[in-house]
Coordinates of C-alpha atoms in Angstrom, one line a residue:
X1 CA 331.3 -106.4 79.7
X2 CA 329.3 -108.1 82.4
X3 CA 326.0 -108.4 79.4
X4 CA 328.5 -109.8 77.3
X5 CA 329.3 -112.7 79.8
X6 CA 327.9 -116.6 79.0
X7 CA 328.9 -119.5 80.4
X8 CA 330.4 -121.0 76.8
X9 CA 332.7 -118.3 76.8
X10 CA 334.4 -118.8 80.4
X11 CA 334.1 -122.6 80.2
X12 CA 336.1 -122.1 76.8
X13 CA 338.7 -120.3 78.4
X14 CA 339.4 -122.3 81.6
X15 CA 339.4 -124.9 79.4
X16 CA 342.2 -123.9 77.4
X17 CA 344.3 -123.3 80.1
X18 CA 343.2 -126.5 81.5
X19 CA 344.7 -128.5 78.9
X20 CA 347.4 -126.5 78.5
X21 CA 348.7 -127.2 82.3
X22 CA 347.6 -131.0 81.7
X23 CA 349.7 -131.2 78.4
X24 CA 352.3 -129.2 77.5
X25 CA 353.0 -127.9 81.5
X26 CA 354.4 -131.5 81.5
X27 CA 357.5 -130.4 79.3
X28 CA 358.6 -128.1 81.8
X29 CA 358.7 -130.7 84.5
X30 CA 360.9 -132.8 81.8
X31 CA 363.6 -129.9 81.5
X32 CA 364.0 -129.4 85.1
X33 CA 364.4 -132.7 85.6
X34 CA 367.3 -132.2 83.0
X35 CA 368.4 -129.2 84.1
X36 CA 368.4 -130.8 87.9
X37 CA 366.8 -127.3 89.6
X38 CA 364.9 -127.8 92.8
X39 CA 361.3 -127.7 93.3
X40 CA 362.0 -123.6 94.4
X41 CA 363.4 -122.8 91.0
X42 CA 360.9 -124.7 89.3
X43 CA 358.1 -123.0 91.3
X44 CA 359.4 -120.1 89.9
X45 CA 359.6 -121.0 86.2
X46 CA 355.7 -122.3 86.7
X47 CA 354.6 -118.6 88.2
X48 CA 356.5 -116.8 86.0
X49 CA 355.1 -118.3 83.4
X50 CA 351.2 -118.1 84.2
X51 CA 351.5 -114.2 85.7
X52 CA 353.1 -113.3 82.0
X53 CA 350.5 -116.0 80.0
X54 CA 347.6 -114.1 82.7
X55 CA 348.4 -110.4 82.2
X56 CA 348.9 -110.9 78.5
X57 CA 346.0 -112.3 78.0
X58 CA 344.1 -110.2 80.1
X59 CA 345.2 -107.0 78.6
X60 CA 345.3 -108.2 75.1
X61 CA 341.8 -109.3 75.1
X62 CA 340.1 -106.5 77.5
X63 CA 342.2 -103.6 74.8
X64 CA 340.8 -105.5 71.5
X65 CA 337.6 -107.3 72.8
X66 CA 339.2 -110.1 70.8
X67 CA 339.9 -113.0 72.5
X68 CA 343.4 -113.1 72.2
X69 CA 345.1 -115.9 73.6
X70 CA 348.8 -116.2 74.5
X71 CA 350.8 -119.3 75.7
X72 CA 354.3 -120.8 76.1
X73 CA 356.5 -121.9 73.1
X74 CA 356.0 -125.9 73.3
X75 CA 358.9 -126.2 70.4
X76 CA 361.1 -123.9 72.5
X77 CA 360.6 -126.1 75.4
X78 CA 360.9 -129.1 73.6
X79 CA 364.2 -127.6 72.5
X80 CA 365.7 -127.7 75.9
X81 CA 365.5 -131.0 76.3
X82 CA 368.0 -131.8 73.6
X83 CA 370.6 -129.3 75.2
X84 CA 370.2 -129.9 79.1
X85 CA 372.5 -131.0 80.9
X86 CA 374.9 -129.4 79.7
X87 CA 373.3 -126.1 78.5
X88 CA 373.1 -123.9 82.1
X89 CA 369.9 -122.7 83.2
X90 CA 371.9 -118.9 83.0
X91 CA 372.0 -119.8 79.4
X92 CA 368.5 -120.7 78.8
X93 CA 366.9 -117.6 80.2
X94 CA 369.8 -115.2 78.3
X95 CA 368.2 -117.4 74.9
X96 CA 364.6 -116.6 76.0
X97 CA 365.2 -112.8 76.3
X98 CA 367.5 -112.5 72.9
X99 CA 364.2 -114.6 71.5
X100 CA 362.0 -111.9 72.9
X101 CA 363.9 -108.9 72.2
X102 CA 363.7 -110.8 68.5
X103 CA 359.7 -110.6 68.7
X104 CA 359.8 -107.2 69.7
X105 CA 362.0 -106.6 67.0
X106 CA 359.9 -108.5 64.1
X107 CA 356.8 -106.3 65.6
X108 CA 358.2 -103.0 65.1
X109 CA 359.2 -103.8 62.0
X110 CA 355.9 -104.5 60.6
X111 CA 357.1 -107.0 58.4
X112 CA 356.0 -110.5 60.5
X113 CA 354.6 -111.5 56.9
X114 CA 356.8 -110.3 55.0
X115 CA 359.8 -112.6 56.9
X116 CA 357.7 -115.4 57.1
X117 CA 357.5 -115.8 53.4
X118 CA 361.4 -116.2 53.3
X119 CA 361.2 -119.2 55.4
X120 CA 360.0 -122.5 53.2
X121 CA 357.0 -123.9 55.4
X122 CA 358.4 -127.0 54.7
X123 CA 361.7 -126.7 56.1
X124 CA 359.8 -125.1 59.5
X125 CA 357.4 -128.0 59.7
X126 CA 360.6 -130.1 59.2
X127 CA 362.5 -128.7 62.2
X128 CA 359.4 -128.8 64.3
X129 CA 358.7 -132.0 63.7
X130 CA 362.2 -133.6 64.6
X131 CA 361.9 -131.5 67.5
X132 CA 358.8 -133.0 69.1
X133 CA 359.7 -136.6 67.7
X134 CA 361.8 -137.9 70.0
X135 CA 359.4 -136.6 72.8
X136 CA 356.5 -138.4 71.6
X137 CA 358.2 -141.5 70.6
X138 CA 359.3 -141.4 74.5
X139 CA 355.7 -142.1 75.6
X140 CA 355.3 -145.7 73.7
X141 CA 358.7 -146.5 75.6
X142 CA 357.0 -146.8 78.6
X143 CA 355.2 -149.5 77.2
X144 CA 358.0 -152.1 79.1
X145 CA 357.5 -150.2 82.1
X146 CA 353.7 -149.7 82.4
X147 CA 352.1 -151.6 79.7
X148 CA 348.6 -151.5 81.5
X149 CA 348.5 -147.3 81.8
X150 CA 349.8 -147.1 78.7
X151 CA 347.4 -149.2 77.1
X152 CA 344.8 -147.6 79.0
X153 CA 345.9 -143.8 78.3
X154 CA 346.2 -145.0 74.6
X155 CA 342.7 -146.2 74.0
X156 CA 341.4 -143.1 76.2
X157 CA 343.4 -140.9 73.6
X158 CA 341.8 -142.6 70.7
X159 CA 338.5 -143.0 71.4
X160 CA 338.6 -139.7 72.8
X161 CA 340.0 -138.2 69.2
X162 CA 337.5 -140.0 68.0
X163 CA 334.5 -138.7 69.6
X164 CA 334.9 -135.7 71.7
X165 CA 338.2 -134.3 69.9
X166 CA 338.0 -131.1 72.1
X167 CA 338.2 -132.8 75.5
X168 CA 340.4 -135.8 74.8
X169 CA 343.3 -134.4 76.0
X170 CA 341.9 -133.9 79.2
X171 CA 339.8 -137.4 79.6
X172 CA 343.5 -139.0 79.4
X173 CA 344.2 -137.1 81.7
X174 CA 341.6 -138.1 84.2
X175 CA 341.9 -141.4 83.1
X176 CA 345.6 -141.8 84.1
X177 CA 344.9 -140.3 87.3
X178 CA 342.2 -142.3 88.1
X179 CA 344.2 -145.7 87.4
X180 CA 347.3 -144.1 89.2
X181 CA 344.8 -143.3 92.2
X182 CA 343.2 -146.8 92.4
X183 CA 346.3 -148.4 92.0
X184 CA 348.6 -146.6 94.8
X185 CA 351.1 -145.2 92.6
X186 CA 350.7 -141.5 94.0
X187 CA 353.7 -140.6 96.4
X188 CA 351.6 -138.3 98.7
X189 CA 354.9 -137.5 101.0
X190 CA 356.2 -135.4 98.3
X191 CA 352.7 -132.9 98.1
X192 CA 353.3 -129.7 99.8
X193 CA 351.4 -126.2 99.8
X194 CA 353.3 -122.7 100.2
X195 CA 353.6 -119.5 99.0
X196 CA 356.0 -119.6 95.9
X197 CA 358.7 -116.5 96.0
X198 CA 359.8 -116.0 91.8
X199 CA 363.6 -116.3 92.2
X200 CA 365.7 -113.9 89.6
X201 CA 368.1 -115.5 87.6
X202 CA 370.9 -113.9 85.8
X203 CA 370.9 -114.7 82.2
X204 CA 374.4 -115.9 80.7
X205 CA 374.7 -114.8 77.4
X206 CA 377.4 -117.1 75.3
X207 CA 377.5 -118.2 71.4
X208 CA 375.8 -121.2 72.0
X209 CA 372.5 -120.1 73.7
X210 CA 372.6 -117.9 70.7
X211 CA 373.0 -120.2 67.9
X212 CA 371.9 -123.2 69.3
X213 CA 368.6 -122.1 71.7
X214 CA 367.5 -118.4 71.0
X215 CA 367.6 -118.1 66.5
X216 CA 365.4 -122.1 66.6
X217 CA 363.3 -120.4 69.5
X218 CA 362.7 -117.3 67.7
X219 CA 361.8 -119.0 64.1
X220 CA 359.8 -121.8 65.8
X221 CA 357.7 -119.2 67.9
X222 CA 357.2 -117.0 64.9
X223 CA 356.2 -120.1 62.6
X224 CA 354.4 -122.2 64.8
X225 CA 352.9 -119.9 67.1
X226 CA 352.3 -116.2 65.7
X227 CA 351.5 -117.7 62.5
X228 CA 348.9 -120.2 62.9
X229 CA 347.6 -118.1 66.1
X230 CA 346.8 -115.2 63.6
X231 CA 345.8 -117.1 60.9
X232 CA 342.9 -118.8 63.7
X233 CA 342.1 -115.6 64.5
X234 CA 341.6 -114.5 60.8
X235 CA 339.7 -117.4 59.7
X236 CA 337.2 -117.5 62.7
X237 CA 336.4 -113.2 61.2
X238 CA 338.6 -111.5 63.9
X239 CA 340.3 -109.7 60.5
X240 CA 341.2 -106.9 62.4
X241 CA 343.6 -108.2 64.2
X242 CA 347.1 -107.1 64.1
X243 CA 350.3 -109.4 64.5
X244 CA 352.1 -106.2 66.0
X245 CA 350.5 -105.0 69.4
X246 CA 350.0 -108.7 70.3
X247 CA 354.3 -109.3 69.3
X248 CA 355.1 -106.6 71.2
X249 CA 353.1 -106.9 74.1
X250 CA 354.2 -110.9 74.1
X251 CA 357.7 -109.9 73.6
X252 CA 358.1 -107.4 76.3
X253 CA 356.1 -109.0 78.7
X254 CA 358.6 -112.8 77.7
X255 CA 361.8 -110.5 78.5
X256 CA 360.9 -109.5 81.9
X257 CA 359.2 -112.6 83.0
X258 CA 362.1 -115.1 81.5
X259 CA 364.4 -113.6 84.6
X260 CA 362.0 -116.0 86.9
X261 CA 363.1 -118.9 84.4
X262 CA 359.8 -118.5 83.0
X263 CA 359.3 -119.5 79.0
X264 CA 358.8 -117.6 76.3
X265 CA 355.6 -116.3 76.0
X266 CA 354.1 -115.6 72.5
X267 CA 350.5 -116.0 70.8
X268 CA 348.6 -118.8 71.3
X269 CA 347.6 -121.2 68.8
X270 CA 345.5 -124.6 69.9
X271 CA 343.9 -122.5 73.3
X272 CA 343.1 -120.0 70.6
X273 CA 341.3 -122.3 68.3
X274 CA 338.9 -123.0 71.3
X275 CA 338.2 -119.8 72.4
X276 CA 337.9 -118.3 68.7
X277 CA 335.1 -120.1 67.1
X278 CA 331.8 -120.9 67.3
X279 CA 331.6 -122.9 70.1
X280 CA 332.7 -120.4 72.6
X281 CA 329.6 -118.2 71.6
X282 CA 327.8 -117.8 68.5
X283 CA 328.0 -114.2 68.8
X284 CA 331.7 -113.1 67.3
X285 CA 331.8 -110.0 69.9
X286 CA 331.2 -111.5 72.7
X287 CA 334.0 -114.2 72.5
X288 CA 336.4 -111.7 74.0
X289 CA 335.2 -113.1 77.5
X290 CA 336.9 -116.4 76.6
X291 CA 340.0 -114.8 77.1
X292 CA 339.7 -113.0 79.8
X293 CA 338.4 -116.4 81.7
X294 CA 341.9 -117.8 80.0
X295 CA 343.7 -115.1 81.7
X296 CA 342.1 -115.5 85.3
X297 CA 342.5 -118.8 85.3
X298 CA 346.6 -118.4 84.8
X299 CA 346.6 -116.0 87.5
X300 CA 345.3 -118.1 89.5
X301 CA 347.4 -120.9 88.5
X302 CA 350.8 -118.3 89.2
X303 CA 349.7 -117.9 92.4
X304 CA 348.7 -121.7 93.0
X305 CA 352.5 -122.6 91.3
X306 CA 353.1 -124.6 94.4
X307 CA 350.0 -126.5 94.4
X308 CA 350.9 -126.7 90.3
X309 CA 354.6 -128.4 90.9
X310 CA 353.8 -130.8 94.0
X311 CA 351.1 -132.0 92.2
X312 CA 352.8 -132.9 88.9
X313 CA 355.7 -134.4 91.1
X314 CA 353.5 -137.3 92.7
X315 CA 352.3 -138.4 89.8
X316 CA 354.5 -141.7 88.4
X317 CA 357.0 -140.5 85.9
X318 CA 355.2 -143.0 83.3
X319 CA 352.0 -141.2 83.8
X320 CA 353.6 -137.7 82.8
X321 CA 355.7 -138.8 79.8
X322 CA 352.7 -140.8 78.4
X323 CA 350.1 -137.8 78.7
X324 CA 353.1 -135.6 77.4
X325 CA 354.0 -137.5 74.6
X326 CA 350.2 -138.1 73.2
X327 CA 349.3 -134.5 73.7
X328 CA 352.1 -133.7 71.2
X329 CA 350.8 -135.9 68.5
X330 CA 348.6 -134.0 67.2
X331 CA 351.5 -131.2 66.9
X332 CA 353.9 -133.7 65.0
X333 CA 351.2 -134.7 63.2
X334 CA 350.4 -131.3 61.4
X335 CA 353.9 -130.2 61.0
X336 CA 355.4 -133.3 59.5
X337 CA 352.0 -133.3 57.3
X338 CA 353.0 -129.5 56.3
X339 CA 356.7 -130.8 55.9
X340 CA 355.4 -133.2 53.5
X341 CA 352.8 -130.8 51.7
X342 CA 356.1 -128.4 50.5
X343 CA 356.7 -130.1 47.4
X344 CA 358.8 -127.3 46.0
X345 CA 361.0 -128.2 49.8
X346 CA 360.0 -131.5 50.3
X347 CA 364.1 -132.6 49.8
X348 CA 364.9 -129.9 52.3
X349 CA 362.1 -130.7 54.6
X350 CA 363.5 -134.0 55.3
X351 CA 367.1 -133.2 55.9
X352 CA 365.8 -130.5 58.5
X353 CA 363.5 -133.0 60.1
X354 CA 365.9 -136.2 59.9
X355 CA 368.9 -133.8 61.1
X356 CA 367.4 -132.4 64.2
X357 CA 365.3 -135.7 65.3
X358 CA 369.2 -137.5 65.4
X359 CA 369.9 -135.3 68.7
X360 CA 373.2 -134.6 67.0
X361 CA 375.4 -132.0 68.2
X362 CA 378.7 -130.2 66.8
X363 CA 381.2 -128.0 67.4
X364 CA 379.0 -127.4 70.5
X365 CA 375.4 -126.0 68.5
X366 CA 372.3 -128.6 69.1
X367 CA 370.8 -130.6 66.4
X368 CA 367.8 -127.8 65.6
X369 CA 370.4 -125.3 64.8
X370 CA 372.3 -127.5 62.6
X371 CA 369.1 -129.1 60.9
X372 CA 367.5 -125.4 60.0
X373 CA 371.5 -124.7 58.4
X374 CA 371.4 -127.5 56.4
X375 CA 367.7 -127.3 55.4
X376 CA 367.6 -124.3 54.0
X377 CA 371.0 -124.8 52.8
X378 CA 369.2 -127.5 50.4
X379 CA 365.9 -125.2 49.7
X380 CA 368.0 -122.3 48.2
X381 CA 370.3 -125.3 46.7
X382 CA 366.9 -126.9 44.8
X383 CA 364.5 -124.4 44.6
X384 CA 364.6 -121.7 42.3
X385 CA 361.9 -119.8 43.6
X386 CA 363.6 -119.2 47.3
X387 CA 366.9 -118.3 45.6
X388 CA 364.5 -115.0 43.8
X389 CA 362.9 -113.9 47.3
X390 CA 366.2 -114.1 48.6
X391 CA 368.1 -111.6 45.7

């Protein structure tokens, strides 16, 4: 292991978990603010988290030497945000375990594939999209409230797409700080450095974190996590990969960890794409290193939750809704451009993705749950083809 070593490979994987904690780390902060939890409980979410992203990772990698990367479900996050405040936080962590008990289940099976071909990738796409929608759109409000960092964190995230794609996440980043810094927005009072104790939280299993939070969470982590994550992993020569270990190592290691609040941990996708190819070393074998540098650094970050939380929370709220919402565009992006791709779902697509962007909600299940009903409703309704699979 230590020949195998370069400084691509580690760079590759501290930077994945980098722009993880920069980007989608933000939509955590988002749901507690929702949820109205104090800075203990969210602590707690944040180190649950990174120990179950860390260990997986570790193990996952150091068993295969494949650089395996796992993460958080983003969608699943996202999903929380249309159903606090009046979902309970008892609720949410009953919906992550029944999602990861769901994983476990898919894995044993052995028939991840198999399942996934029942689902139209239009109608998924669709979903995900509507999903992330309203949180992007969120970012180009603020334009009335900071119009100078937003036009500055907009023009970073451009010309930083346009250049150096792989970093440009994180140069908006450092460029909102920076303005945020020279301008005196940071609230320094509120920084603070402590041990964080994980807190266990009883999970409150009802109907609605059922239907409404754990069946989206499930479909969206096995369609736009497991899915693309394996398919990186296949296309980059890692072909002997299997969806199962890595689903039931995820799943069991998400069920324990969601008692700290923590969310749902399943296989990475984007941090996967950087540690995968060519990039991290030119050398296929030795790329394994990039994830166990991925899962140090969330080991580190579990026990540096503290330092994690404060930090986020003297930041302007403009700052993290702007960098939250543009490092989910790429993420809409793709999945409306998949929703649109399904010609033979295209009708359905829309319905899912117009349905569960409204934020509707009845007879007390949210908008996703409602919008993946009605969408494949329409798919079996116009497409002949789903109707076979499904006989």
């Amino acid at each position: 292991m230590v020949k195998d070593i370069s400084i691509t490979a580690v760079l590759a994987g501290i930077l994945a978990a980098i722009i993880a904690y920069c980007g989608p780390l933000l939509i955590i902060f988002q749901v507690a603010q929702l949820a109205d939890i104090s800075n203990d409980t969210l602590m707690s979410w944040v180190w649950g988290t990174s120990f179950g992203i860390g260990i997986t990772t570790l193990f996952l990698s150091c068993k295969f030497k494949i650089p395996i990367m796992t993460g958080w479900s983003v969608p699943g996050t996202v999903l929380l945000l249309s159903l606090f405040p009046s979902f309970t936080v008892g609720e949410m962590v009953s919906g992550y375990m029944i999602a990861s008990i769901g994983i476990i289940l898919v894995g044993l099976s052995g028939q991840f594939d198999r399942l996934m071909a029942w689902i139209p990738q239009g109608v998924a796409g669709g979903m995900l999209a509507g999903l992330l929608f309203q949180f992007g759109a969120s970012a180009f409000k603020t334009i009335s409230i900071s119009p100078t960092l937003f036009i500055l964190m907009l023009s970073t995230y451009l010309l930083g797409k346009r250049f150096v794609p792989r970093y440009h996440i994180l140069m908006v980043f450092i460029v909102g700080i920076l303005y945020v810094l020279l301008t005196g927005q940071l609230q320094t009072d509120k920084f603070e450095l402590r041990w964080v104790t994980p807190q266990l939280i009883m999970p409150e299993f009802t109907l609605n974190s059922l239907l409404s939070f754990a069946l989206p969470l499930l479909l969206v982590s096995l369609s736009g996590q497991y899915l693309p994550g394996m398919a990186i992993l296949r296309l980059d020569g890692f072909h002997q990969a299997k969806s199962r270990p890595i689903m039931l190592v995820t799943g069991a290691t998400s069920a324990l960890t969601a008692l700290t609040g923590a969310v749902q941990i399943v296989q990475g996708a984007v941090s996967a794409a950087i540690a995968t190819g060519k990039d991290c070393h030119p050398n296929p074998d030795k790329r394994y290193i990039a994830g166990i540098s991925n899962g140090l650094t969330y080991m580190l970050g579990a026990f540096g939750a503290s330092t994690i939380v404060t930090l986020f929370t003297v930041f302007p709220s403009a700052l993290v809704t702007i960098l939250a919402g543009l490092a989910l565009l790429s993420t809409i992006y793709s999945n409306i451009t998949i929703a649109i791709e399904d010609k033979e779902n295209r009708e359905a697509a829309l319905l899912t993705f117009i349905i569960t962007a409204s934020g509707m909600t009845w007879l007390g299940f949210a908008s996703a749950f409602w919008g993946i009903v009605i969408g494949m409703g329409a798919a079996l309704l116009f497409n002949p083809k789903l109707r076979i699979k499904f006989n």
